[in-house]
Coordinates of C-alpha atoms in Angstrom, one line a residue:
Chain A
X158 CA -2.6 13.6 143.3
X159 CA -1.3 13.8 140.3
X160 CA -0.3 10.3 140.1
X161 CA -3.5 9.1 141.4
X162 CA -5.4 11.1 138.1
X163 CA -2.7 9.3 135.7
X164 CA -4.2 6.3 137.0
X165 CA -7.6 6.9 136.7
X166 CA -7.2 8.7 132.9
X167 CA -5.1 4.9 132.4
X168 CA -7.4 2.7 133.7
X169 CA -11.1 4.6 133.3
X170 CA -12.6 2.2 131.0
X171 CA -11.9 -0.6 133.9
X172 CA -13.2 1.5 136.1
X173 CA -15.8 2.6 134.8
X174 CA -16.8 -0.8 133.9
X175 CA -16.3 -1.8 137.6
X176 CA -18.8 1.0 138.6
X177 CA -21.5 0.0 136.0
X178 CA -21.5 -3.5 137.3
X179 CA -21.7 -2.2 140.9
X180 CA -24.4 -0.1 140.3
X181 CA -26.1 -3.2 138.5
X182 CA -25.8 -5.4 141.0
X183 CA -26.4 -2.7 143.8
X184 CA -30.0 -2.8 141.9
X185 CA -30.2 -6.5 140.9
X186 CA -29.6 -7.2 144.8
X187 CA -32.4 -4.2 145.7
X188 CA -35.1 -4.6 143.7
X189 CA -35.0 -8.6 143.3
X190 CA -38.2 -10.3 143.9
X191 CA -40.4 -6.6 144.0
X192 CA -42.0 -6.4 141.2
X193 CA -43.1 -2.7 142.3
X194 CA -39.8 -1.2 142.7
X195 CA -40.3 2.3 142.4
X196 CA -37.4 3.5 140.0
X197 CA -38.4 -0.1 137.3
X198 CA -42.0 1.3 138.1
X199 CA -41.4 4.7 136.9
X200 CA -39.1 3.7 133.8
X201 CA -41.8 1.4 133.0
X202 CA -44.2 3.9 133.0
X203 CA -42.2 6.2 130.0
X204 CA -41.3 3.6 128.2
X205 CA -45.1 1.7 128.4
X206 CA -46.3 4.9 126.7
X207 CA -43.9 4.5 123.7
X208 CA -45.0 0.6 123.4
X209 CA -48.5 1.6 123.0
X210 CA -48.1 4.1 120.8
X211 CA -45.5 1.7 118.5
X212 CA -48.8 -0.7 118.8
X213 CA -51.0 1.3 117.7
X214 CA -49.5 2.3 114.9
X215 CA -48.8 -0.9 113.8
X216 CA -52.1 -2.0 114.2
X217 CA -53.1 1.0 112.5
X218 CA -51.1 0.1 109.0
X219 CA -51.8 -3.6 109.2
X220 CA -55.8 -3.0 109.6
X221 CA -55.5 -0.6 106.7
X222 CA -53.9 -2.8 104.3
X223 CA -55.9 -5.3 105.1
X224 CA -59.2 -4.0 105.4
X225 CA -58.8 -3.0 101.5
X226 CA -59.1 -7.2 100.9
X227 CA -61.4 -7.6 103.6
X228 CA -64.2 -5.4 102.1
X229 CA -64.9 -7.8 99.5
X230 CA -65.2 -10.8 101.7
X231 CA -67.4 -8.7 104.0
X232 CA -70.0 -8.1 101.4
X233 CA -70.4 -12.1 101.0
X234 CA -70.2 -12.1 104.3
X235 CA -72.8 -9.8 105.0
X236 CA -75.8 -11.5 104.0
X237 CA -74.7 -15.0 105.0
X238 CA -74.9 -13.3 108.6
X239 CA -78.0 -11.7 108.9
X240 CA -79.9 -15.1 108.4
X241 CA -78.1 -16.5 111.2
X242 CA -79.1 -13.8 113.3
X243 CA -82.2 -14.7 113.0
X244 CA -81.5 -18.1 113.6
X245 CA -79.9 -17.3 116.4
X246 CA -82.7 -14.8 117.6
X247 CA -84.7 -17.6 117.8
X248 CA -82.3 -19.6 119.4
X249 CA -81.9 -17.1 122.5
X250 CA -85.7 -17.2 122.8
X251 CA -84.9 -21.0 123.9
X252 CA -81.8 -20.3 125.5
X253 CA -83.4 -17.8 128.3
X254 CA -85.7 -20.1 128.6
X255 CA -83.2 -23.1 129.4
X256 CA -81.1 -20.6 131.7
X257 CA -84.6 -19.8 134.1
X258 CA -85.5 -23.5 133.7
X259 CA -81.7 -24.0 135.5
X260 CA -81.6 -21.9 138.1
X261 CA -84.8 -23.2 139.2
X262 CA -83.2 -26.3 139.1
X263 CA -80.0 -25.7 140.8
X264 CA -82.0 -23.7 143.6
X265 CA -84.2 -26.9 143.9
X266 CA -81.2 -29.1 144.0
X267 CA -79.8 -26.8 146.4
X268 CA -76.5 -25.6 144.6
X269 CA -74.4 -22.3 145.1
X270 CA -75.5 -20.3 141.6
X271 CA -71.7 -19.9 140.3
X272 CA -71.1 -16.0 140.3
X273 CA -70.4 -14.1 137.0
X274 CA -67.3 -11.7 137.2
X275 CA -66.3 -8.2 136.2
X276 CA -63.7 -7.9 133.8
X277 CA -61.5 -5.6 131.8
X278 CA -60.7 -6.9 128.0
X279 CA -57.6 -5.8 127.2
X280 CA -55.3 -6.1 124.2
X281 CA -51.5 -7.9 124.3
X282 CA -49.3 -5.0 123.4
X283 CA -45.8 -6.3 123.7
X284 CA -44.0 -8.8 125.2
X285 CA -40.1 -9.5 126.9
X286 CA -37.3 -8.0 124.7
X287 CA -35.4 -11.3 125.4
X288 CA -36.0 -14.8 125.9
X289 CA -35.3 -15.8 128.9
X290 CA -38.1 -14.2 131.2
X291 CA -41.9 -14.4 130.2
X292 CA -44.2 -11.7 130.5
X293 CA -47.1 -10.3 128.3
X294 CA -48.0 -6.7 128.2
X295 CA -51.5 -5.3 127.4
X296 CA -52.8 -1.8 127.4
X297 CA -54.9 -2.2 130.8
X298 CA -53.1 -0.3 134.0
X299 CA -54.0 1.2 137.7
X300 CA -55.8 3.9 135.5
X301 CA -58.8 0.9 134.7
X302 CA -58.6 -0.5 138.2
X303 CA -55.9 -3.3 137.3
X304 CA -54.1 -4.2 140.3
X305 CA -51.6 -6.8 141.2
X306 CA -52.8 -11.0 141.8
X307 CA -55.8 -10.3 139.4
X308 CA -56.5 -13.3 137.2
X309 CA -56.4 -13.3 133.1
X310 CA -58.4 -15.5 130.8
X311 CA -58.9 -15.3 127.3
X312 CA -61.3 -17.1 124.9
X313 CA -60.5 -19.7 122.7
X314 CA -62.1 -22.6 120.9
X315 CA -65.1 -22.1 122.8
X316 CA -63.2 -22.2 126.1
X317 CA -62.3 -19.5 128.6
X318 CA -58.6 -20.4 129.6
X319 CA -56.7 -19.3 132.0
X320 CA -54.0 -16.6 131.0
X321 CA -52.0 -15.7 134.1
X322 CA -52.0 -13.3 136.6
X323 CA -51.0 -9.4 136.8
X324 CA -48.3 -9.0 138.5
X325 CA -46.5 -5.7 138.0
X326 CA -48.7 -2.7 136.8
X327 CA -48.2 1.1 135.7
X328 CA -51.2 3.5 134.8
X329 CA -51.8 2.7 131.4
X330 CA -50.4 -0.7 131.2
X331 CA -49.7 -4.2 132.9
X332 CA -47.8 -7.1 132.6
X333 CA -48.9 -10.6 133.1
X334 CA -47.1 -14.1 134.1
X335 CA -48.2 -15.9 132.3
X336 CA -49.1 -20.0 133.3
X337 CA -46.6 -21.7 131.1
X338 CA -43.4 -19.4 132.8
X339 CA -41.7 -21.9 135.3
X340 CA -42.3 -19.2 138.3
X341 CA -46.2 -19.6 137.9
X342 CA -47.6 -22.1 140.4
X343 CA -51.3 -22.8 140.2
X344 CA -53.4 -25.2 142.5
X345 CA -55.3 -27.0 140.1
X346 CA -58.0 -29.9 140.0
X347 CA -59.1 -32.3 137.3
X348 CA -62.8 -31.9 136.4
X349 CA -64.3 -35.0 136.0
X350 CA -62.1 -37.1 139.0
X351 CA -62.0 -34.0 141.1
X352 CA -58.5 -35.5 142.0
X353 CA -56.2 -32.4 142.9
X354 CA -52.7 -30.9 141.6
X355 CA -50.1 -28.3 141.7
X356 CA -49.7 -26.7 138.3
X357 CA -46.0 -25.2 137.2
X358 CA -45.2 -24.0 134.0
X359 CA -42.2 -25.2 132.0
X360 CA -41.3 -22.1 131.1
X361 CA -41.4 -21.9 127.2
X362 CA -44.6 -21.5 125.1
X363 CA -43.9 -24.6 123.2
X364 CA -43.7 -27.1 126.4
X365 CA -46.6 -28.8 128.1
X366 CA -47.2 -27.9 131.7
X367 CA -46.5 -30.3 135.0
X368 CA -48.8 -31.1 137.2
X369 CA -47.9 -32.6 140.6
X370 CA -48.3 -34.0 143.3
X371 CA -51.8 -36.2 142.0
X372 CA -52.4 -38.8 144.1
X373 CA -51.2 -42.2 142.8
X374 CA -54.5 -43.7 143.3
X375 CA -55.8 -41.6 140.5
X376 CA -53.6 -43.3 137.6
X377 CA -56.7 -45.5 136.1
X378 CA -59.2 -43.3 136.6
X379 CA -57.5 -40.2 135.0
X380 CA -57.3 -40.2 130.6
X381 CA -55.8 -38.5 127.9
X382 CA -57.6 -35.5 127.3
X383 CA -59.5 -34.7 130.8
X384 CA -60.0 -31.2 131.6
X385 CA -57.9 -29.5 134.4
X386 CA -59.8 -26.6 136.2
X387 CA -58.6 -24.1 138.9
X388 CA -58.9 -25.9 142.5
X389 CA -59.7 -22.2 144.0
X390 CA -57.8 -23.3 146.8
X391 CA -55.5 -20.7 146.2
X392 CA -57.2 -17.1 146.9
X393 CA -56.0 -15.3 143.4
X394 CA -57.8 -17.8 141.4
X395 CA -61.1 -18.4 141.4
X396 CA -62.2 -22.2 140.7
X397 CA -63.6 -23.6 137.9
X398 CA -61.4 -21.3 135.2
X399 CA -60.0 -24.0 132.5
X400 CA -56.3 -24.2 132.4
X401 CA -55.4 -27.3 130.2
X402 CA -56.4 -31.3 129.2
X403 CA -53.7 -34.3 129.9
X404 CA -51.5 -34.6 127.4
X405 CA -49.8 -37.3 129.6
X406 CA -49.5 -39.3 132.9
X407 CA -46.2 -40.8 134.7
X408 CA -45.7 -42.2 137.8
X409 CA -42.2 -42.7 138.8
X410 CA -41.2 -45.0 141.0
X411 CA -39.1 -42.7 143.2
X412 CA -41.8 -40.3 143.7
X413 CA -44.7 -40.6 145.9
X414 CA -47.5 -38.5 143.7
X415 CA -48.5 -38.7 139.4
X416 CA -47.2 -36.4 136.9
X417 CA -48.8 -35.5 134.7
X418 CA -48.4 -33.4 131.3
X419 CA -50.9 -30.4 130.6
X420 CA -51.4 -29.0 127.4
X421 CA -53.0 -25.5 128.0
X422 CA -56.4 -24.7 126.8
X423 CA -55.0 -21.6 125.2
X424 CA -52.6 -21.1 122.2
X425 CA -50.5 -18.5 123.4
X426 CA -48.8 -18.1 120.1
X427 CA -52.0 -17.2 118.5
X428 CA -53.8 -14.8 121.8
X429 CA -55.0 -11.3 120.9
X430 CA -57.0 -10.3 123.7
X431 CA -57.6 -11.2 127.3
X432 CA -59.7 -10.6 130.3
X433 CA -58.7 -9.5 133.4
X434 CA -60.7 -10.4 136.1
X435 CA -61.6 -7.6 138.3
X436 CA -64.0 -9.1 140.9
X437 CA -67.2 -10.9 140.9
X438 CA -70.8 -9.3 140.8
Chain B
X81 CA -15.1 10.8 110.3
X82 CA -19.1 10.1 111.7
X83 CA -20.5 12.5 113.5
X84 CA -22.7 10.9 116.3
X85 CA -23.2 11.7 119.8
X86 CA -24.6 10.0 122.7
X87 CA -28.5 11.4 121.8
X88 CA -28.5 9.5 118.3
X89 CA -27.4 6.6 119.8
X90 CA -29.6 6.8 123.0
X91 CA -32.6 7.2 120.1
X92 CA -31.5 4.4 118.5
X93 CA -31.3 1.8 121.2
X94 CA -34.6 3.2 122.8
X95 CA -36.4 3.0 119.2
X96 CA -34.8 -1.0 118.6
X97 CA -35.3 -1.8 122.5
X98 CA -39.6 -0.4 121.8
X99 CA -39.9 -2.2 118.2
X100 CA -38.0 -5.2 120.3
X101 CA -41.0 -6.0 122.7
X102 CA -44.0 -5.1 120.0
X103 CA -43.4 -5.1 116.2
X104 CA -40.8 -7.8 116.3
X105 CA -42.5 -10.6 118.5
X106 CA -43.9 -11.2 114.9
X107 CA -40.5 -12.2 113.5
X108 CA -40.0 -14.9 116.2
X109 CA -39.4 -18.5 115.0
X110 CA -40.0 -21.0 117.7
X111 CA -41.1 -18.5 120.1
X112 CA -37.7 -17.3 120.1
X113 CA -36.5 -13.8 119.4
X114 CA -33.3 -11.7 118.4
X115 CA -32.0 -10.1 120.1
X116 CA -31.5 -6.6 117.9
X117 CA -30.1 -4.6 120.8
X118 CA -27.4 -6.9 121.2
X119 CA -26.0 -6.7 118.1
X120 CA -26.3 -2.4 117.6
X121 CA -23.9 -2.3 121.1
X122 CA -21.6 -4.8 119.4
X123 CA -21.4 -2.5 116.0
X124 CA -21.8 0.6 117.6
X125 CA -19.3 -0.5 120.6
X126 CA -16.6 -1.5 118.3
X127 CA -16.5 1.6 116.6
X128 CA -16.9 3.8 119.3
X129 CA -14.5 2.5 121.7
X130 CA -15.1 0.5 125.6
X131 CA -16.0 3.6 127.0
X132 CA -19.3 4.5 125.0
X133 CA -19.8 0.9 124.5
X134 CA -20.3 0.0 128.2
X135 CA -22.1 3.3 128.8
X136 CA -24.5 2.3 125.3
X137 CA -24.6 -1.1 127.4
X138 CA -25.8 -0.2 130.1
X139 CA -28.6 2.7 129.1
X140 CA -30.0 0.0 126.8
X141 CA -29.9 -2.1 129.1
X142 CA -31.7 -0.3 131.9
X143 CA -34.6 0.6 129.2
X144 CA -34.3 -3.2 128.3
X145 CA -34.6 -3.8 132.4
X146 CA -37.5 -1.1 133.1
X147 CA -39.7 -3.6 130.3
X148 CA -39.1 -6.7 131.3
X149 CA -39.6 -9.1 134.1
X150 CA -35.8 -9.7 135.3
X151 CA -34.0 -8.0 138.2
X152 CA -33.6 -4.1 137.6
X153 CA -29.8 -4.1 136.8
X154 CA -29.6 -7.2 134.8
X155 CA -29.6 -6.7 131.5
X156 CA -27.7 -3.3 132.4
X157 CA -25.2 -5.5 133.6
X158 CA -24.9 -8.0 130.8
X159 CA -25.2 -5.2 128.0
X160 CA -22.2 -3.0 129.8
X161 CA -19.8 -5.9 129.7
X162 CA -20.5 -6.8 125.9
X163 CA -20.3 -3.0 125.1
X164 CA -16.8 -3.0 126.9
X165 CA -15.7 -5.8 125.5
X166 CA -16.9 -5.0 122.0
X167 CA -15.5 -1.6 122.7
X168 CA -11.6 -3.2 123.8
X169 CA -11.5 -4.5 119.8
X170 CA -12.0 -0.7 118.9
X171 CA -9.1 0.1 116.2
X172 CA -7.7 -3.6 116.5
X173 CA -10.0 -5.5 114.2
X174 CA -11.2 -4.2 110.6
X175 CA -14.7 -4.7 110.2
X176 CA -15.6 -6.7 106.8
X177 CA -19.7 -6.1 106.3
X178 CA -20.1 -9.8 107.2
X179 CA -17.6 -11.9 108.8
X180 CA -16.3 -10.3 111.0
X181 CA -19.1 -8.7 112.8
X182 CA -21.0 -12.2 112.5
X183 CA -18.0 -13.9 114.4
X184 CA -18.7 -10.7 116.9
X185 CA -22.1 -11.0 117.3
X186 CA -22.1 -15.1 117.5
X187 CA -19.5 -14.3 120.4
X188 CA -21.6 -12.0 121.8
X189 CA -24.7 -14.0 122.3
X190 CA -22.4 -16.9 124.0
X191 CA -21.4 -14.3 126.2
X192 CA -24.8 -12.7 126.9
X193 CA -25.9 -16.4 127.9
X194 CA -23.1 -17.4 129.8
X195 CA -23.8 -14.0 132.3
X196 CA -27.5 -14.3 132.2
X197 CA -26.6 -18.2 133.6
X198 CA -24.8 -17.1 136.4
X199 CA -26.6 -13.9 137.2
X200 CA -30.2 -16.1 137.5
X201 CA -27.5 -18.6 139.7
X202 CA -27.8 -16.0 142.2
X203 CA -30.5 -13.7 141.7
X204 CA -33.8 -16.1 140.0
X205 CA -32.2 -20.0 140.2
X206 CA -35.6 -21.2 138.6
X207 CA -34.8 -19.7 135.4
X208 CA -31.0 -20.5 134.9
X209 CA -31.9 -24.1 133.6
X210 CA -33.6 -22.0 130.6
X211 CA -30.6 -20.5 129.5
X212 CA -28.8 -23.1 127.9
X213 CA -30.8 -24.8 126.3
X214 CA -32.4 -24.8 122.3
X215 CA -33.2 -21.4 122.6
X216 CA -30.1 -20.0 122.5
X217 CA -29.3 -22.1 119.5
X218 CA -32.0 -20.2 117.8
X219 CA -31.5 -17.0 119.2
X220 CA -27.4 -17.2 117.9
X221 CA -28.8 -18.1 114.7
X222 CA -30.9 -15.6 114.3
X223 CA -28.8 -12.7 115.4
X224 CA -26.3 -14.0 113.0
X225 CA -28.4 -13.8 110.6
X226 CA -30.2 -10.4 111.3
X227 CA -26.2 -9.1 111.8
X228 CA -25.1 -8.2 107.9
X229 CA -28.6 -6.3 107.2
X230 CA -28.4 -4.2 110.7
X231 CA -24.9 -3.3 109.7
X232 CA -25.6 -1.7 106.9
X233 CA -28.8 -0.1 107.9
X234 CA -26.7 1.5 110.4
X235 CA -24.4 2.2 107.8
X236 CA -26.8 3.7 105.6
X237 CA -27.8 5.9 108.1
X238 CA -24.6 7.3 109.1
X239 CA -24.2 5.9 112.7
X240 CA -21.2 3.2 111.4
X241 CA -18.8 4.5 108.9
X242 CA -19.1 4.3 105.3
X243 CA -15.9 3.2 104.4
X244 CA -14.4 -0.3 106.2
X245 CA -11.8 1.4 106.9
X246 CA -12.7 4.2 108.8
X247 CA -12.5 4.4 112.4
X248 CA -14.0 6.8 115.1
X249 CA -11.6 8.7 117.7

């Protein structure tokens, strides 16, 4: 016995080592591949509550600093506004008009009206502590009806891009995959040829994204610069959201389908806020 | 002699690990971050010995874990074998303010990458490809970098000894 506890005083920081890396991989081997595992879940949780709070604070400072500069450029701002409002006021007028005027037409021509969807804006919070996995956080959880498999856009340059999807969620917060991480897979079609496409991300913000498995018959009609939609072929996107142009198009000889290079429609070094899509009125 | 216990160093990593995922995703250059936790285990580890390093590891590791995407247990896994490590040189190699702890940390991050690799062999294959590859060019550099300043901020706020020369028992 006592020999045994001379061992274990001699060799504890082995050991314990040993058990640490048991106990990780006893985890690692538990809770790969569920994204709701309840212990990450509840961690998450805590620690989501500091990340908002850190967030907010930050945000906090940097809008005060700034909003000292800011108030002069407002004023000059002010007035330069208020006349396009009422340009735009009288724009609107027309633009109702245009909008009853398309319906009418689309009901005539016998088209499905596309639906409008509910969503929840949301704010980017945080993101991974390291580099090798991808994930955004925002301050959205279960607590505003964000569950798992919803959809995220965001605007930009006049374009509402697809984001990601939710994937793991805790009351106050949720995280996002985003489309460029090289686990994302989205069924995608190009809006003008209509030709379709599997979408996989690359899996760094930087790269462009692939999309395979385009038909080889579509390499004259497709060009630089075509828009690729969502095909809605798969059931946690809806079609029609905008997810990136060609940036370029290959077709190897030893494959059978196009690849082609997609540069999404949204900077993610630059987003702010998103939308997660809820459901559809 | 420091006095530190386990709390102030539990505060510490959960405070770097929390400013980690928001405040500094600003300070990333190529999309690429440092990785600040990292290198407070390797200072902290090699003046504390293998046994608090691993056990620093691993609790900022699992707060690491509970934010991020990967399997629950691996950063926990990575972060306890760089604390041991770190912790074995404990007493065996003076610390200069930037050498050495720059030749630590450097080693550190090769480490850190070269589990990660075969980790995501077994556990998320998809990603292992990402491992070596520019990033952790980037990533070394920066921690490299980041490694004189965070040494003496811990310094300056009593968690690594003042003096080179003194150790903790």
């Amino acid at each position: 016995m006592t020999e045994l506890r001379k061992t274990v005083t001699k060799y504890k920081s082995i050991l314990l080592l040993v058990l640490l890396i048991v106990i990780s991989l006893f985890l690692m081997g538990y809770s790969s591949g569920k994204y709701n595992f309840l212990p990450k879940k509840i961690g998450n949780s805590i620690f989501s509550l500091l990340q908002i709070t850190v967030d907010s604070t930050s945000n906090f400072l940097t809008d005060t600093v700034d909003s000292v500069g800011e108030l002069k450029k407002l004023r000059s701002e002010h007035g330069i506004l208020l006349e396009k409002i009422l340009e735009y006021q009288i724009r609107d007028r027309d633009y109702i008009e245009v909008k009853q005027e398309n319906i009418r037409l689309k009901k005539q021509l016998d088209f499905k009206i596309s639906s409008e969807y509910i969503f929840k804006s949301a704010e980017i919070i945080a993101q991974e502590p390291g580099n090798i996995f991808k994930t955004i956080v925002i301050n959205r959880g279960t607590a505003d009806g964000i569950k798992n498999n919803m959809p995220v856009i965001a605007y930009q340059h006049g374009y509402q891009g697809l984001v990601g999807k939710i994937i793991e969620t805790s009351p106050l917060t949720s995280k996002i995959l985003p489309i460029f991480d090289n686990t994302s897979y989205i069924a995608a079609r190009l809006l003008e040829t209509r030709y379709e496409g599997l979408i996989n991300g690359s899996g760094s913000k930087n790269d462009l994204l692939l999309m395979n498995y385009v038909t080889k018959n579509a390499f004259e009609s497709l060009r630089d610069g075509d828009l690729v939609v969502t095909s809605g072929m798969q059931s946690i996107y809806p079609h029609g959201l905008y997810i990136g142009r060609i940036r370029g198009i290959y077709s190897p000889e030893w494959k059978t389908s196009l690849i082609l290079k997609i540069e999404p429609v949204i900077d993610f070094s630059r987003i702010e806020y998103v939308l997660v899509l809820t459901g559809e009125k | 002699m420091i006095k530190r216990n386990g709390l102030v160093t539990t505060v510490i990593i959960i405070i770097t690990v929390i400013l980690q995922t928001t405040i500094f995703n600003r300070f990333s250059f190529h999309n690429v971050k440092p990785d600040f936790v990292l290198i407070i285990i390797i200072l902290i580890s090699n003046y504390s010995g293998s046994i608090k390093g691993q056990l620093t590891g691993f609790v900022s590791g699992l707060i690491e874990d509970f934010l991020s995407l990967s399997p629950f247990g691996f950063s926990a896994l990575i972060k306890s074998v760089i604390g041991y490590l770190s912790g074995k040189t404990e007493g065996q190699i003076f610390f200069d303010p930037i050498v050495v702890p720059i030749i630590f940390v450097f080693a550190g991050t090769i480490i850190k990458s070269l589990l990660s690799f075969l980790l995501l062999l077994v556990f998320s294959p998809a990603k292992a490809d990402a491992v070596f590859s520019i990033t952790l060019l980037i990533e070394a550099g920066m921690n490299i970098i980041l490694t004189p300043f965070i040494y003496y901020i811990l310094k300056l706020i009593k968690v690594l000894p003042s003096s080179n020369s003194s150790r903790i028992s």
